[in-house]
Coordinates of C-alpha atoms in Angstrom, one line a residue:
X1 CA -17.3 10.5 -1.4
X2 CA -14.5 12.7 -0.2
X3 CA -14.5 14.2 -3.6
X4 CA -18.2 14.9 -3.4
X5 CA -17.8 16.7 -0.1
X6 CA -14.9 18.8 -1.5
X7 CA -16.9 19.5 -4.6
X8 CA -19.9 20.7 -2.7
X9 CA -17.9 22.8 -0.3
X10 CA -16.1 24.4 -3.2
X11 CA -19.1 25.2 -5.2
X12 CA -21.5 26.3 -2.5
X13 CA -20.8 29.4 -0.6
X14 CA -24.5 30.3 -0.7
X15 CA -27.5 28.1 -1.5
X16 CA -31.2 28.7 -1.6
X17 CA -33.7 26.0 -0.8
X18 CA -37.3 27.1 -1.0
X19 CA -37.6 30.3 1.0
X20 CA -34.4 29.7 3.0
X21 CA -30.9 31.1 2.5
X22 CA -28.3 28.6 3.7
X23 CA -24.9 30.0 4.3
X24 CA -22.3 27.3 4.1
X25 CA -19.1 28.6 5.7
X26 CA -16.3 26.1 4.9
X27 CA -18.1 23.0 6.2
X28 CA -16.3 20.3 8.2
X29 CA -17.0 17.0 6.5
X30 CA -16.9 13.7 8.3
X31 CA -13.4 12.2 7.6
X32 CA -14.8 8.7 7.6
X33 CA -17.6 9.1 5.2
X34 CA -17.9 7.6 1.8
X35 CA -14.5 6.5 0.5
X36 CA -16.3 3.6 -1.0
X37 CA -13.7 1.1 0.4
X38 CA -14.1 -2.4 -1.0
X39 CA -16.4 -4.3 1.5
X40 CA -14.8 -7.6 0.5
X41 CA -11.3 -6.3 1.5
X42 CA -11.6 -5.4 5.2
X43 CA -9.1 -6.7 7.7
X44 CA -8.1 -6.1 11.3
X45 CA -5.0 -6.4 13.5
X46 CA -3.7 -5.4 16.9
X47 CA -1.2 -5.8 19.7
X48 CA -2.0 -7.3 23.1
X49 CA -5.5 -6.2 24.1
X50 CA -5.8 -4.8 20.6
X51 CA -4.9 -8.2 19.2
X52 CA -7.7 -9.8 21.3
X53 CA -10.1 -7.1 20.0
X54 CA -9.1 -7.9 16.4
X55 CA -9.8 -11.5 16.9
X56 CA -13.2 -10.7 18.4
X57 CA -14.1 -8.5 15.5
X58 CA -13.0 -11.1 13.0
X59 CA -15.0 -13.9 14.6
X60 CA -18.2 -11.9 15.5
X61 CA -18.3 -10.1 12.1
X62 CA -16.9 -12.9 10.0
X63 CA -19.1 -12.0 7.1
X64 CA -17.4 -8.6 6.9
X65 CA -13.7 -9.5 7.8
X66 CA -11.3 -11.3 5.4
X67 CA -8.2 -11.4 7.5
X68 CA -6.6 -10.8 10.9
X69 CA -3.1 -10.2 12.3
X70 CA -2.2 -10.3 15.9
X71 CA 0.9 -9.7 18.0
X72 CA 0.8 -11.2 21.5
X73 CA -2.8 -12.3 21.7
X74 CA -4.7 -15.4 22.5
X75 CA -7.9 -17.1 21.3
X76 CA -11.4 -15.7 21.0
X77 CA -13.4 -15.5 24.3
X78 CA -10.2 -16.4 26.2
X79 CA -11.0 -14.4 29.3
X80 CA -14.6 -15.7 29.4
X81 CA -15.7 -12.5 31.0
X82 CA -13.2 -12.7 33.9
X83 CA -10.5 -10.2 34.8
X84 CA -8.7 -12.9 36.7
X85 CA -8.5 -15.1 33.6
X86 CA -7.4 -12.2 31.4
X87 CA -4.5 -11.5 33.8
X88 CA -3.7 -15.2 34.3
X89 CA -4.5 -17.9 31.7
X90 CA -4.7 -15.5 28.8
X91 CA -1.4 -13.7 29.6
X92 CA 1.1 -16.0 31.2
X93 CA -0.6 -19.3 32.1
X94 CA -1.6 -20.9 28.8
X95 CA -1.9 -24.3 30.4
X96 CA -5.2 -23.0 31.9
X97 CA -6.7 -22.1 28.5
X98 CA -9.3 -24.7 27.5
X99 CA -9.4 -24.2 23.7
X100 CA -12.2 -26.9 23.3
X101 CA -14.4 -24.9 25.6
X102 CA -13.7 -21.7 23.6
X103 CA -14.5 -23.5 20.3
X104 CA -17.8 -24.8 21.8
X105 CA -18.6 -21.2 22.9
X106 CA -18.0 -20.0 19.4
X107 CA -20.4 -22.6 17.9
X108 CA -23.0 -21.8 20.6
X109 CA -22.8 -18.0 19.8
X110 CA -23.2 -18.8 16.1
X111 CA -26.2 -20.9 16.9
X112 CA -27.9 -18.1 18.8
X113 CA -27.1 -15.6 16.2
X114 CA -24.8 -13.6 18.5
X115 CA -22.0 -13.8 15.9
X116 CA -21.9 -14.4 12.2
X117 CA -21.6 -17.9 10.9
X118 CA -18.2 -19.5 11.5
X119 CA -18.1 -20.4 7.8
X120 CA -17.2 -16.7 7.3
X121 CA -13.8 -17.4 8.9
X122 CA -12.9 -20.3 6.7
X123 CA -11.4 -18.4 3.8
X124 CA -9.6 -15.8 6.1
X125 CA -5.9 -15.4 6.2
X126 CA -4.4 -14.9 9.6
X127 CA -1.0 -13.8 10.9
X128 CA 0.4 -14.6 14.4
X129 CA 3.4 -13.0 16.1
X130 CA 5.0 -13.9 19.4
X131 CA 8.4 -12.8 20.6
X132 CA 10.6 -15.3 22.3
X133 CA 11.3 -12.8 25.1
X134 CA 7.7 -11.9 25.7
X135 CA 6.8 -12.3 29.4
X136 CA 3.5 -10.3 29.2
X137 CA 1.7 -12.5 26.8
X138 CA 3.9 -15.6 26.7
X139 CA 4.3 -17.6 23.5
X140 CA 2.2 -20.4 24.7
X141 CA -0.9 -18.2 24.7
X142 CA -0.4 -17.4 21.0
X143 CA 0.0 -21.1 20.3
X144 CA -3.4 -21.6 21.8
X145 CA -4.8 -19.0 19.4
X146 CA -3.2 -21.0 16.6
X147 CA -4.9 -24.1 17.8
X148 CA -8.2 -22.3 18.0
X149 CA -7.9 -21.1 14.4
X150 CA -7.2 -24.5 13.1
X151 CA -10.7 -25.6 14.0
X152 CA -12.0 -23.1 11.5
X153 CA -9.2 -22.3 9.0
X154 CA -6.9 -24.4 6.9
X155 CA -3.4 -24.3 8.4
X156 CA -2.0 -23.2 5.1
X157 CA -3.8 -19.9 5.6
X158 CA -2.0 -19.2 8.9
X159 CA 1.3 -17.4 8.9
X160 CA 3.3 -17.4 12.1
X161 CA 6.5 -15.6 13.3
X162 CA 7.7 -17.1 16.5
X163 CA 11.5 -16.7 16.1
X164 CA 12.1 -13.1 16.8
X165 CA 13.9 -12.3 20.1
X166 CA 11.3 -9.6 21.0
X167 CA 9.5 -8.6 24.1
X168 CA 5.9 -7.4 24.3
X169 CA 5.5 -4.5 21.9
X170 CA 4.5 -3.5 18.4
X171 CA 7.4 -4.6 16.2
X172 CA 8.9 -2.4 13.6
X173 CA 12.2 -2.1 11.6
X174 CA 12.4 1.7 11.9
X175 CA 11.2 3.0 15.3
X176 CA 11.1 2.3 19.0
X177 CA 12.9 0.8 21.9
X178 CA 15.4 -2.0 21.8
X179 CA 13.9 -5.3 20.7
X180 CA 14.0 -7.1 24.1
X181 CA 12.6 -4.2 26.1
X182 CA 8.9 -3.8 27.1
X183 CA 8.0 -0.3 28.2
X184 CA 6.3 2.8 26.7
X185 CA 5.5 3.4 24.0
X186 CA 5.5 -0.4 23.6
X187 CA 6.9 -0.1 20.1
X188 CA 10.2 -1.9 19.5
X189 CA 12.7 -1.6 16.7
X190 CA 13.5 -5.2 15.8
X191 CA 14.5 -4.8 12.2
X192 CA 11.2 -6.6 11.4
X193 CA 8.2 -4.7 9.9
X194 CA 5.3 -6.6 11.5
X195 CA 2.7 -4.3 10.0
X196 CA 4.0 -5.0 6.5
X197 CA 4.3 -8.8 7.0
X198 CA 0.8 -9.2 8.5
X199 CA -0.9 -7.1 5.8
X200 CA 1.1 -8.7 3.0
X201 CA 0.0 -12.1 4.1
X202 CA -3.6 -11.1 4.6
X203 CA -3.8 -9.4 1.1
X204 CA -2.2 -12.2 -0.9
X205 CA 1.6 -11.7 -0.6
X206 CA 2.2 -9.1 -3.3
X207 CA 2.1 -5.8 -1.5
X208 CA 4.9 -3.3 -2.0
X209 CA 7.2 -3.1 1.0
X210 CA 7.9 0.4 2.2
X211 CA 11.4 1.6 3.0
X212 CA 10.4 3.6 6.1
X213 CA 12.8 6.3 5.2
X214 CA 10.3 9.1 4.8
X215 CA 6.8 10.0 6.1
X216 CA 4.0 8.8 3.8
X217 CA 2.3 11.4 1.6
X218 CA -1.3 10.7 2.4
X219 CA -3.6 12.4 5.0
X220 CA -3.8 11.5 8.7
X221 CA -7.2 12.8 9.9
X222 CA -8.9 12.7 13.2
X223 CA -12.6 11.9 13.5
X224 CA -15.3 12.1 16.2
X225 CA -15.8 8.7 17.7
X226 CA -18.8 9.7 19.8
X227 CA -21.0 9.8 16.7
X228 CA -20.3 6.1 16.2
X229 CA -21.0 4.8 19.7
X230 CA -24.2 2.9 20.2
X231 CA -26.7 4.2 22.8
X232 CA -25.9 2.3 26.0
X233 CA -26.3 2.5 29.7
X234 CA -22.9 2.9 31.2
X235 CA -19.6 3.8 29.8
X236 CA -17.9 2.6 26.6
X237 CA -14.2 3.5 27.5
X238 CA -13.9 4.8 24.0
X239 CA -12.0 8.1 23.4
X240 CA -13.7 11.0 21.8
X241 CA -11.2 11.0 18.9
X242 CA -10.0 8.4 16.5
X243 CA -7.7 8.5 13.5
X244 CA -7.9 7.5 9.8
X245 CA -5.0 7.5 7.4
X246 CA -6.1 8.1 3.8
X247 CA -3.5 7.1 1.2
X248 CA -2.9 9.5 -1.7
X249 CA -4.4 6.9 -4.1
X250 CA -7.6 6.6 -2.1
X251 CA -8.6 10.3 -1.7
X252 CA -10.4 10.5 -5.0
X253 CA -11.4 7.0 -6.0
X254 CA -13.5 4.1 -4.6
X255 CA -12.4 0.5 -4.1
X256 CA -9.5 0.8 -1.7
X257 CA -8.9 -1.8 0.9
X258 CA -9.6 -1.1 4.6
X259 CA -7.5 -2.2 7.6
X260 CA -8.5 -1.4 11.2
X261 CA -5.7 -1.3 13.8
X262 CA -6.4 -1.8 17.5
X263 CA -3.7 -0.4 19.8
X264 CA -2.6 -2.2 23.0
X265 CA -3.1 -1.1 26.6
X266 CA -1.4 2.2 27.4
X267 CA -1.0 3.0 23.7
X268 CA -4.0 5.1 23.0
X269 CA -4.2 8.8 22.4
X270 CA -4.7 9.7 26.1
X271 CA -1.3 8.1 26.8
X272 CA 0.8 8.4 23.7
X273 CA -1.1 11.1 21.8
X274 CA -0.3 10.2 18.1
X275 CA 2.9 8.2 18.6
X276 CA 1.5 4.8 18.0
X277 CA -0.6 6.0 15.0
X278 CA 2.5 7.7 13.4
X279 CA 5.2 5.1 14.1
X280 CA 3.7 1.6 14.2
X281 CA 4.4 1.1 10.5
X282 CA 1.0 0.7 9.0
X283 CA 0.6 4.1 7.2
X284 CA 3.6 3.5 5.0
X285 CA 2.1 0.1 3.9
X286 CA -1.2 1.7 3.3
X287 CA 0.3 4.5 1.2
X288 CA 2.1 2.2 -1.2
X289 CA -0.8 -0.3 -1.6
X290 CA -4.0 1.8 -1.4
X291 CA -5.1 0.5 2.0
X292 CA -7.0 2.9 4.2
X293 CA -5.9 2.5 7.8
X294 CA -8.3 3.3 10.7
X295 CA -7.1 3.6 14.3
X296 CA -10.0 3.4 16.8
X297 CA -9.0 4.8 20.3
X298 CA -9.8 3.4 23.7
X299 CA -9.3 5.4 26.8
X300 CA -9.0 4.8 30.6
X301 CA -12.1 4.4 32.7
X302 CA -13.3 2.7 35.8
X303 CA -12.3 -1.0 35.5
X304 CA -10.0 -0.1 32.6
X305 CA -7.3 2.1 34.0
X306 CA -4.8 1.3 31.2
X307 CA -7.0 2.3 28.3
X308 CA -7.4 -1.2 26.8
X309 CA -10.0 -2.4 24.4
X310 CA -12.6 -4.6 26.1
X311 CA -11.6 -8.3 25.7
X312 CA -12.6 -9.4 29.3
X313 CA -16.0 -7.8 29.9
X314 CA -15.6 -4.4 31.6
X315 CA -18.3 -2.9 29.4
X316 CA -20.9 -5.6 29.6
X317 CA -21.4 -9.4 29.2
X318 CA -21.7 -9.2 25.4
X319 CA -18.3 -7.5 25.0
X320 CA -17.2 -10.0 22.3
X321 CA -20.5 -10.5 20.5
X322 CA -22.1 -8.5 17.8
X323 CA -24.2 -6.7 20.4
X324 CA -21.1 -5.6 22.4
X325 CA -20.7 -1.8 22.8
X326 CA -17.2 -1.5 21.3
X327 CA -18.0 -4.2 18.7
X328 CA -21.0 -2.2 17.4
X329 CA -18.8 0.9 17.3
X330 CA -16.2 -0.9 15.1
X331 CA -19.0 -2.1 12.7
X332 CA -20.2 1.5 12.5
X333 CA -16.7 2.5 11.4
X334 CA -16.6 -0.2 8.7
X335 CA -20.1 0.9 7.4
X336 CA -19.0 4.5 7.2
X337 CA -15.7 4.0 5.4
X338 CA -17.2 1.6 2.9
X339 CA -20.2 3.8 2.2
X340 CA -20.7 5.6 -1.1
X341 CA -23.2 8.3 0.0
X342 CA -24.6 10.3 -2.9
X343 CA -24.2 14.0 -3.4
X344 CA -27.7 14.9 -2.4
X345 CA -27.3 13.1 1.0
X346 CA -24.0 15.0 1.5
X347 CA -25.7 18.3 0.8
X348 CA -28.6 17.4 3.1
X349 CA -26.2 16.6 5.9
X350 CA -24.3 19.9 5.3
X351 CA -27.4 22.0 5.2
X352 CA -28.9 20.5 8.4
X353 CA -26.1 22.1 10.3
X354 CA -27.2 25.7 9.6
X355 CA -30.3 27.6 10.5
X356 CA -32.4 28.9 7.7
X357 CA -33.4 32.6 7.4
X358 CA -36.3 33.7 5.2
X359 CA -35.2 35.2 1.9
X360 CA -36.7 35.7 -1.6
X361 CA -35.7 33.0 -4.1
X362 CA -32.7 33.9 -6.2
X363 CA -32.5 32.1 -9.5
X364 CA -28.8 32.8 -9.9
X365 CA -27.9 30.7 -6.8
X366 CA -26.9 27.1 -7.4
X367 CA -29.6 24.7 -6.2
X368 CA -29.0 21.1 -5.0
X369 CA -29.4 18.6 -7.8
X370 CA -32.5 16.3 -7.7
X371 CA -30.6 13.5 -9.4
X372 CA -27.7 12.1 -7.5
X373 CA -25.5 9.4 -9.0
X374 CA -22.7 8.3 -6.7
X375 CA -19.8 10.7 -6.8
X376 CA -16.4 9.7 -5.3

């Protein structure tokens, strides 16, 4: 699809449709549209609040997600719509987490159609990380997530890393603070590439491991998140801009994998600009293994001063169901990146941006094709 956009923008400097002349001055194509990513190879991951968000997306859209990796996060629906529970049980008091109740909620949500069938989780691979020095989301909380998963997933599909002396942060082998610190940018250099290990587990164990000695050669693009937000009453706490990393091998061919990364609190664009996106270790893995990486961005708002993704209900009561505001937004991202829009649709979208002015037909001007096989 990206090729289709580039082809059209290259060929069309002037097009005539009926009695209209359409000037097309270097159009700005949607960076998410039409890579034709493989819809059976979509996975998610995140740190802290982003880890909770990743679990929510995996469970609610289980028919679409085939794997999930988390660092410092607990089970689905852990907060139960309560800020107090989010700050207490789901952070540093795991003894107050009732996993059976959370499992019962999951089955109930399945029964009402608010999430996809739980059978969609059964073949997923999941990766769990908890640092031994983490006092923000203590290891016991992650153990409760592991217990939750075992209700739905064979334990052989769960990979855990609980032995690293790390504090609360995204864990890398090439960038960040000391391993036992926990402060901005909440990226720690622990000589352990968590992004690689979680994606390698999710995608079968045969990914190429990057050296992290040079910047990857693909394209990091920004996209307009506002176009993907559902129409709701009230705020979404989503930033206006998100990011997508397109590996060199995915720019001109369909069928790449798709991985969506959710940052933690105080790690979004409004706090760190592009620091998390550039240094968390995902882009290098994506470049070597043809995995498109998308970084949705949350921002601060009333009830969410640290710019966290919603895992406790600050947007609305359906925050962790398919009808949740941020959940629908993520599904819209998935649908766009996996789409294989045809050339005619692309041209129609392009032309709709410009005002027609009457002109006589010119037979020498290139006209849009009426037959549109998919072009990637």
